[in-house]
mmCIF file of C-alpha atoms in Angstrom:
data_model
loop_
_atom_site.group_PDB
_atom_site.id
_atom_site.type_symbol
_atom_site.label_atom_id
_atom_site.label_comp_id
_atom_site.label_asym_id
_atom_site.label_seq_id
_atom_site.Cartn_x
_atom_site.Cartn_y
_atom_site.Cartn_z
ATOM 1 C CA MET A 154 296.402 8.723 -45.709
ATOM 2 C CA THR A 155 298.239 11.638 -45.556
ATOM 3 C CA ASP A 156 297.883 14.939 -44.644
ATOM 4 C CA THR A 157 297.518 15.915 -48.357
ATOM 5 C CA ASP A 158 295.017 13.163 -49.044
ATOM 6 C CA ILE A 159 292.416 15.340 -46.687
ATOM 7 C CA LEU A 160 293.518 19.274 -47.733
ATOM 8 C CA PRO A 161 290.960 21.343 -49.416
ATOM 9 C CA ALA A 162 291.824 22.348 -53.323
ATOM 10 C CA GLU A 163 292.692 25.748 -53.394
ATOM 11 C CA SER A 164 290.446 28.199 -54.660
ATOM 12 C CA THR A 165 290.586 30.744 -56.772
ATOM 13 C CA ASP A 166 290.701 34.431 -56.148
ATOM 14 C CA PRO A 167 286.694 36.093 -55.324
ATOM 15 C CA ALA A 168 287.712 39.388 -57.675
ATOM 16 C CA LEU A 169 288.768 37.028 -60.511
ATOM 17 C CA LYS A 170 285.652 34.174 -60.248
ATOM 18 C CA THR A 171 283.357 37.727 -60.404
ATOM 19 C CA ARG A 172 285.139 38.893 -63.482
ATOM 20 C CA LEU A 173 284.179 35.615 -65.010
ATOM 21 C CA CYS A 174 281.278 35.730 -64.212
ATOM 22 C CA LEU A 175 280.625 38.917 -65.727
ATOM 23 C CA MET A 176 282.056 37.983 -68.560
ATOM 24 C CA MET A 177 279.836 35.027 -68.818
ATOM 25 C CA PHE A 178 276.802 37.748 -68.077
ATOM 26 C CA LEU A 179 277.605 39.328 -70.988
ATOM 27 C CA GLN A 180 278.345 36.561 -73.508
ATOM 28 C CA TYR A 181 274.826 34.955 -72.772
ATOM 29 C CA PHE A 182 273.219 38.427 -72.762
ATOM 30 C CA VAL A 183 273.818 39.049 -76.374
ATOM 31 C CA GLN A 184 272.378 35.774 -77.430
ATOM 32 C CA GLY A 185 269.201 35.985 -75.182
ATOM 33 C CA CYS A 186 268.827 39.423 -77.084
ATOM 34 C CA TYR A 187 267.828 38.085 -80.634
ATOM 35 C CA LEU A 188 267.542 34.343 -80.139
ATOM 36 C CA PRO A 189 264.429 33.628 -78.730
ATOM 37 C CA ILE A 190 262.350 36.059 -80.456
ATOM 38 C CA ILE A 191 264.390 36.523 -84.077
ATOM 39 C CA THR A 192 262.125 34.261 -86.117
ATOM 40 C CA LEU A 193 258.908 36.490 -85.444
ATOM 41 C CA TYR A 194 260.769 39.977 -86.092
ATOM 42 C CA LEU A 195 262.064 38.573 -89.358
ATOM 43 C CA ILE A 196 258.173 37.178 -90.194
ATOM 44 C CA GLN A 197 255.847 40.236 -88.880
ATOM 45 C CA ALA A 198 258.346 42.510 -89.377
ATOM 46 C CA LEU A 199 260.426 42.121 -92.510
ATOM 47 C CA GLY A 200 257.668 39.874 -94.065
ATOM 48 C CA PHE A 201 260.380 36.590 -94.911
ATOM 49 C CA SER A 202 258.011 33.141 -96.126
ATOM 50 C CA ALA A 203 257.953 30.110 -94.305
ATOM 51 C CA TRP A 204 261.158 29.061 -96.902
ATOM 52 C CA GLN A 205 263.286 32.137 -96.587
ATOM 53 C CA ILE A 206 263.112 31.312 -92.440
ATOM 54 C CA GLY A 207 264.381 28.463 -93.297
ATOM 55 C CA VAL A 208 267.160 28.884 -95.488
ATOM 56 C CA PHE A 209 267.946 31.366 -92.885
ATOM 57 C CA GLY A 210 268.271 28.802 -90.098
ATOM 58 C CA ALA A 211 270.427 26.250 -91.861
ATOM 59 C CA ALA A 212 272.612 29.334 -93.133
ATOM 60 C CA LEU A 213 273.453 30.111 -89.396
ATOM 61 C CA ALA A 214 274.799 26.279 -89.032
ATOM 62 C CA VAL A 215 277.664 27.443 -91.195
ATOM 63 C CA GLY A 216 279.345 29.333 -87.622
ATOM 64 C CA PRO A 217 279.307 25.586 -85.734
ATOM 65 C CA LEU A 218 280.641 23.857 -88.995
ATOM 66 C CA LEU A 219 283.552 26.198 -89.459
ATOM 67 C CA ALA A 220 284.559 27.199 -85.672
ATOM 68 C CA PRO A 221 286.267 23.954 -85.264
ATOM 69 C CA PHE A 222 288.496 24.418 -87.867
ATOM 70 C CA LEU A 223 288.790 28.377 -88.043
ATOM 71 C CA PHE A 224 288.835 28.574 -84.498
ATOM 72 C CA GLY A 225 289.837 25.427 -82.427
ATOM 73 C CA GLN A 226 292.269 24.672 -84.998
ATOM 74 C CA ILE A 227 294.189 27.606 -86.074
ATOM 75 C CA VAL A 228 293.287 31.082 -84.109
ATOM 76 C CA ASP A 229 293.308 29.276 -80.445
ATOM 77 C CA ARG A 230 296.653 27.930 -80.868
ATOM 78 C CA HIS A 231 298.400 31.049 -82.134
ATOM 79 C CA TYR A 232 296.900 34.113 -80.127
ATOM 80 C CA ALA A 233 295.425 35.270 -77.298
ATOM 81 C CA THR A 234 292.060 34.042 -76.423
ATOM 82 C CA GLU A 235 291.155 37.193 -74.506
ATOM 83 C CA ARG A 236 292.112 38.907 -77.998
ATOM 84 C CA VAL A 237 290.247 36.544 -80.025
ATOM 85 C CA LEU A 238 286.885 36.947 -78.155
ATOM 86 C CA ALA A 239 287.493 41.005 -78.281
ATOM 87 C CA PHE A 240 287.788 40.767 -82.631
ATOM 88 C CA CYS A 241 284.734 38.238 -82.262
ATOM 89 C CA HIS A 242 282.779 40.519 -80.540
ATOM 90 C CA LEU A 243 283.424 43.707 -82.017
ATOM 91 C CA ALA A 244 282.720 42.665 -85.329
ATOM 92 C CA GLY A 245 279.920 40.448 -84.677
ATOM 93 C CA GLY A 246 278.401 44.183 -82.575
ATOM 94 C CA VAL A 247 279.086 46.179 -85.803
ATOM 95 C CA ILE A 248 277.337 43.011 -87.856
ATOM 96 C CA MET A 249 273.916 42.944 -84.983
ATOM 97 C CA LEU A 250 273.525 46.900 -85.774
ATOM 98 C CA ALA A 251 274.161 46.761 -89.639
ATOM 99 C CA LEU A 252 271.302 43.483 -89.154
ATOM 100 C CA PHE A 253 269.152 46.195 -87.133
ATOM 101 C CA VAL A 254 268.569 48.653 -90.504
ATOM 102 C CA GLN A 255 268.676 45.479 -92.591
ATOM 103 C CA GLN A 256 266.025 44.694 -93.973
ATOM 104 C CA SER A 257 266.464 42.526 -97.272
ATOM 105 C CA PHE A 258 266.371 38.653 -97.423
ATOM 106 C CA TRP A 259 269.955 38.157 -99.133
ATOM 107 C CA PRO A 260 271.832 40.364 -96.848
ATOM 108 C CA VAL A 261 269.996 39.560 -93.884
ATOM 109 C CA VAL A 262 271.063 36.108 -94.522
ATOM 110 C CA THR A 263 274.553 37.002 -95.376
ATOM 111 C CA LEU A 264 275.102 39.027 -91.897
ATOM 112 C CA GLY A 265 273.722 36.279 -90.209
ATOM 113 C CA VAL A 266 276.247 33.891 -91.883
ATOM 114 C CA LEU A 267 278.812 36.004 -90.698
ATOM 115 C CA TYR A 268 277.575 37.168 -87.048
ATOM 116 C CA SER A 269 277.217 33.024 -86.518
ATOM 117 C CA ILE A 270 280.807 32.400 -87.429
ATOM 118 C CA LEU A 271 281.597 35.015 -84.825
ATOM 119 C CA TYR A 272 279.505 34.390 -82.332
ATOM 120 C CA VAL A 273 279.889 30.539 -82.022
ATOM 121 C CA PRO A 274 283.863 30.056 -81.409
ATOM 122 C CA THR A 275 283.331 32.612 -78.464
ATOM 123 C CA MET A 276 280.996 30.468 -76.165
ATOM 124 C CA MET A 277 283.581 27.997 -76.349
ATOM 125 C CA LEU A 278 286.345 30.403 -75.980
ATOM 126 C CA THR A 279 284.793 31.463 -72.360
ATOM 127 C CA ASN A 280 284.752 27.933 -71.453
ATOM 128 C CA SER A 281 288.284 27.724 -72.158
ATOM 129 C CA LEU A 282 289.145 30.940 -70.548
ATOM 130 C CA SER A 283 287.296 30.076 -67.689
ATOM 131 C CA PHE A 284 289.303 26.711 -66.784
ATOM 132 C CA GLN A 285 292.535 27.811 -67.719
ATOM 133 C CA HIS A 286 292.213 30.333 -64.850
ATOM 134 C CA LEU A 287 289.936 28.724 -62.210
ATOM 135 C CA LYS A 288 292.149 26.441 -59.279
ATOM 136 C CA ASP A 289 289.499 24.649 -58.978
ATOM 137 C CA SER A 290 286.991 24.364 -61.841
ATOM 138 C CA ASP A 291 285.387 21.058 -60.707
ATOM 139 C CA LYS A 292 283.926 23.016 -58.253
ATOM 140 C CA GLU A 293 283.806 27.199 -59.343
ATOM 141 C CA PHE A 294 282.697 26.427 -62.981
ATOM 142 C CA PRO A 295 279.314 25.680 -62.942
ATOM 143 C CA LEU A 296 278.765 28.909 -60.926
ATOM 144 C CA ILE A 297 280.520 31.032 -63.782
ATOM 145 C CA ARG A 298 278.303 28.917 -66.243
ATOM 146 C CA LEU A 299 275.125 29.896 -63.974
ATOM 147 C CA TRP A 300 275.520 33.736 -64.629
ATOM 148 C CA GLY A 301 275.723 33.071 -68.426
ATOM 149 C CA THR A 302 272.050 31.358 -67.972
ATOM 150 C CA ILE A 303 271.015 34.736 -65.730
ATOM 151 C CA GLY A 304 272.120 36.505 -68.696
ATOM 152 C CA PHE A 305 270.256 34.901 -71.536
ATOM 153 C CA VAL A 306 267.194 35.715 -69.309
ATOM 154 C CA VAL A 307 267.304 39.236 -68.696
ATOM 155 C CA PRO A 308 267.100 40.605 -72.020
ATOM 156 C CA ALA A 309 263.753 39.469 -72.330
ATOM 157 C CA TRP A 310 262.715 41.507 -69.293
ATOM 158 C CA ILE A 311 264.462 44.576 -71.100
ATOM 159 C CA ALA A 312 263.125 44.449 -74.048
ATOM 160 C CA GLU A 313 259.369 43.375 -73.475
ATOM 161 C CA GLY A 314 259.237 44.711 -70.325
ATOM 162 C CA VAL A 315 260.950 48.459 -70.960
ATOM 163 C CA PHE A 316 261.273 48.829 -74.818
ATOM 164 C CA LEU A 317 258.524 47.107 -76.053
ATOM 165 C CA ALA A 318 255.631 48.416 -73.257
ATOM 166 C CA ASN A 319 252.563 49.012 -74.855
ATOM 167 C CA LEU A 320 252.946 48.438 -78.260
ATOM 168 C CA GLU A 321 250.836 47.189 -80.353
ATOM 169 C CA GLY A 322 250.277 45.644 -84.295
ATOM 170 C CA GLU A 323 252.790 46.975 -86.499
ATOM 171 C CA ALA A 324 254.745 49.444 -84.381
ATOM 172 C CA LEU A 325 255.045 46.339 -81.874
ATOM 173 C CA ASN A 326 256.256 44.404 -85.041
ATOM 174 C CA THR A 327 258.703 46.549 -86.276
ATOM 175 C CA GLY A 328 259.944 47.660 -83.010
ATOM 176 C CA ARG A 329 260.913 44.241 -82.261
ATOM 177 C CA GLY A 330 264.420 44.723 -84.487
ATOM 178 C CA ILE A 331 265.161 47.127 -80.871
ATOM 179 C CA VAL A 332 266.660 43.356 -79.576
ATOM 180 C CA LEU A 333 268.930 43.567 -82.450
ATOM 181 C CA ALA A 334 270.474 46.821 -81.185
ATOM 182 C CA MET A 335 270.413 45.426 -78.011
ATOM 183 C CA ALA A 336 272.975 42.773 -79.124
ATOM 184 C CA GLY A 337 275.007 44.824 -81.016
ATOM 185 C CA VAL A 338 275.501 47.197 -78.302
ATOM 186 C CA VAL A 339 276.596 44.977 -75.468
ATOM 187 C CA GLY A 340 278.649 43.012 -78.146
ATOM 188 C CA LEU A 341 280.340 46.058 -78.564
ATOM 189 C CA LEU A 342 280.314 46.753 -74.415
ATOM 190 C CA MET A 343 281.721 42.861 -74.251
ATOM 191 C CA ALA A 344 284.490 43.559 -76.621
ATOM 192 C CA ALA A 345 285.769 46.042 -74.659
ATOM 193 C CA TYR A 346 285.399 44.300 -71.340
ATOM 194 C CA CYS A 347 287.234 41.413 -73.025
ATOM 195 C CA LEU A 348 290.424 43.514 -73.393
ATOM 196 C CA THR A 349 290.668 43.514 -69.567
ATOM 197 C CA LEU A 350 290.270 39.932 -68.766
ATOM 198 C CA PRO A 351 293.316 38.217 -67.690
ATOM 199 C CA HIS A 352 296.136 37.139 -70.359
ATOM 200 C CA THR A 353 295.369 33.859 -71.858
ATOM 201 C CA PRO A 354 298.013 32.288 -74.264
ATOM 202 C CA PRO A 355 297.577 29.687 -76.732
ATOM 203 C CA VAL A 356 298.810 26.655 -75.364
ATOM 204 C CA LYS A 357 302.229 25.883 -76.927
ATOM 205 C CA SER A 358 302.047 22.003 -79.132
ATOM 206 C CA ASP A 359 304.236 20.067 -81.062
ATOM 207 C CA LYS A 360 301.659 17.877 -82.113
ATOM 208 C CA LYS A 361 301.012 19.015 -85.993
ATOM 209 C CA ASP A 362 297.660 16.771 -86.345
ATOM 210 C CA LEU A 363 294.009 18.131 -86.979
ATOM 211 C CA ALA A 364 291.468 17.903 -84.238
ATOM 212 C CA PRO A 365 289.148 16.501 -87.100
ATOM 213 C CA GLY A 366 290.827 13.782 -87.980
ATOM 214 C CA LYS A 367 290.890 12.310 -84.159
ATOM 215 C CA VAL A 368 287.352 12.810 -84.165
ATOM 216 C CA ILE A 369 286.955 10.570 -86.917
ATOM 217 C CA LYS A 370 288.829 7.716 -85.644
ATOM 218 C CA MET A 371 287.311 7.838 -82.449
ATOM 219 C CA LEU A 372 283.977 7.080 -83.956
ATOM 220 C CA ARG A 373 285.381 3.615 -84.162
ATOM 221 C CA TYR A 374 284.161 3.153 -79.978
ATOM 222 C CA ARG A 375 280.798 2.807 -79.443
ATOM 223 C CA HIS A 376 280.006 5.129 -76.589
ATOM 224 C CA PHE A 377 281.767 8.060 -78.614
ATOM 225 C CA LEU A 378 279.754 7.100 -81.734
ATOM 226 C CA VAL A 379 276.616 7.095 -79.658
ATOM 227 C CA LEU A 380 277.228 10.595 -77.799
ATOM 228 C CA VAL A 381 277.738 11.772 -81.273
ATOM 229 C CA ILE A 382 274.620 10.400 -82.539
ATOM 230 C CA VAL A 383 272.890 11.692 -79.593
ATOM 231 C CA ALA A 384 274.294 14.775 -79.554
ATOM 232 C CA PHE A 385 272.776 14.959 -83.169
ATOM 233 C CA ILE A 386 269.065 14.276 -82.347
ATOM 234 C CA ILE A 387 269.559 17.149 -79.811
ATOM 235 C CA SER A 388 270.730 19.318 -82.280
ATOM 236 C CA ILE A 389 268.012 18.919 -84.259
ATOM 237 C CA VAL A 390 265.255 19.061 -80.990
ATOM 238 C CA HIS A 391 266.908 22.215 -80.267
ATOM 239 C CA LYS A 392 267.020 23.831 -83.570
ATOM 240 C CA PHE A 393 263.374 23.270 -84.288
ATOM 241 C CA TYR A 394 262.322 24.961 -80.762
ATOM 242 C CA PHE A 395 264.093 27.634 -80.879
ATOM 243 C CA GLN A 396 263.899 28.378 -84.640
ATOM 244 C CA TRP A 397 259.771 28.156 -84.717
ATOM 245 C CA ASN A 398 258.546 29.186 -80.837
ATOM 246 C CA SER A 399 258.303 32.258 -81.122
ATOM 247 C CA PRO A 400 255.647 31.899 -83.948
ATOM 248 C CA PHE A 401 253.879 29.365 -82.143
ATOM 249 C CA LEU A 402 254.085 31.169 -78.853
ATOM 250 C CA SER A 403 252.459 34.362 -80.839
ATOM 251 C CA ALA A 404 249.708 32.352 -82.283
ATOM 252 C CA ILE A 405 248.932 30.378 -78.768
ATOM 253 C CA LEU A 406 248.729 34.461 -77.719
ATOM 254 C CA LYS A 407 246.655 35.625 -80.663
ATOM 255 C CA GLN A 408 243.583 32.877 -79.925
ATOM 256 C CA ALA A 409 243.888 33.922 -76.336
ATOM 257 C CA ASP A 410 243.470 37.785 -77.269
ATOM 258 C CA VAL A 411 246.717 38.355 -75.611
ATOM 259 C CA THR A 412 247.753 41.850 -76.875
ATOM 260 C CA GLY A 413 251.657 42.750 -76.333
ATOM 261 C CA ALA A 414 255.085 41.176 -76.471
ATOM 262 C CA TRP A 415 254.983 38.208 -74.057
ATOM 263 C CA GLU A 416 256.875 35.766 -76.282
ATOM 264 C CA GLN A 417 260.212 36.462 -75.244
ATOM 265 C CA ARG A 418 259.491 36.714 -71.509
ATOM 266 C CA ILE A 419 257.659 33.065 -71.799
ATOM 267 C CA SER A 420 260.187 31.793 -73.581
ATOM 268 C CA SER A 421 262.766 32.459 -70.562
ATOM 269 C CA ILE A 422 260.414 30.821 -68.270
ATOM 270 C CA GLY A 423 262.711 27.841 -68.898
ATOM 271 C CA GLN A 424 265.770 29.502 -68.130
ATOM 272 C CA VAL A 425 264.736 30.873 -65.032
ATOM 273 C CA PHE A 426 263.920 26.799 -64.009
ATOM 274 C CA GLU A 427 267.442 26.131 -64.630
ATOM 275 C CA VAL A 428 269.059 28.641 -62.637
ATOM 276 C CA LEU A 429 266.998 27.643 -60.387
ATOM 277 C CA VAL A 430 268.023 24.032 -60.812
ATOM 278 C CA ARG A 431 271.270 24.846 -60.609
#
């Protein structure tokens, strides 16, 4: 064994790690504002039917479908990551503020699709930016990502504990839209913050082949195919959970004669345990 074998891995500057933690906090704060409660808002405040909720939820899948092609194949290869993040959050913040005031079905669906196209890639890009600047990503990234989970939890307690406190009935139903305004404002703040992040230029590569083609070829390998199938099934469960969890909790609370806004905070308990486990 040589001396180099026992040398500890070089660690990232603490100031930079703090900045990356804040980036993750803001990134998932935005999602934590609306994702756990959006269905209940659409049903109780805007009067969407079950069919309309289904259309809205399915339409949001456009973002994850297009993200690898638009951002993984084009944007991420030609533009600096922090600038792409800033653009996506700036445009996304404006769209969220538009959703806050919009009440008609098809405009809401259209805005939702546009937002998903912009937001979904930012989750991958924040990971990519972190990995490029962390010197020991295996050990340091979990703590960075942990602040994303914390950021996802905090909006529930701000929205329901502050803005919706003591509201009931129709006032509460319409008031839930505040989460969209929160997501929009924090999204704009995130856009500005992204411009202060370390410069992360695109990775230069002489290869011209497209990643989707490589993925299709990899399906020939059994272990990768199993991974894809399992991920597909988990995604179905994930979609059902976040789409219908808030109406389910609302019905349970109503049966128990519990008034006020509690659904989002109850949903956040799961993420609280994620923080404790990590």
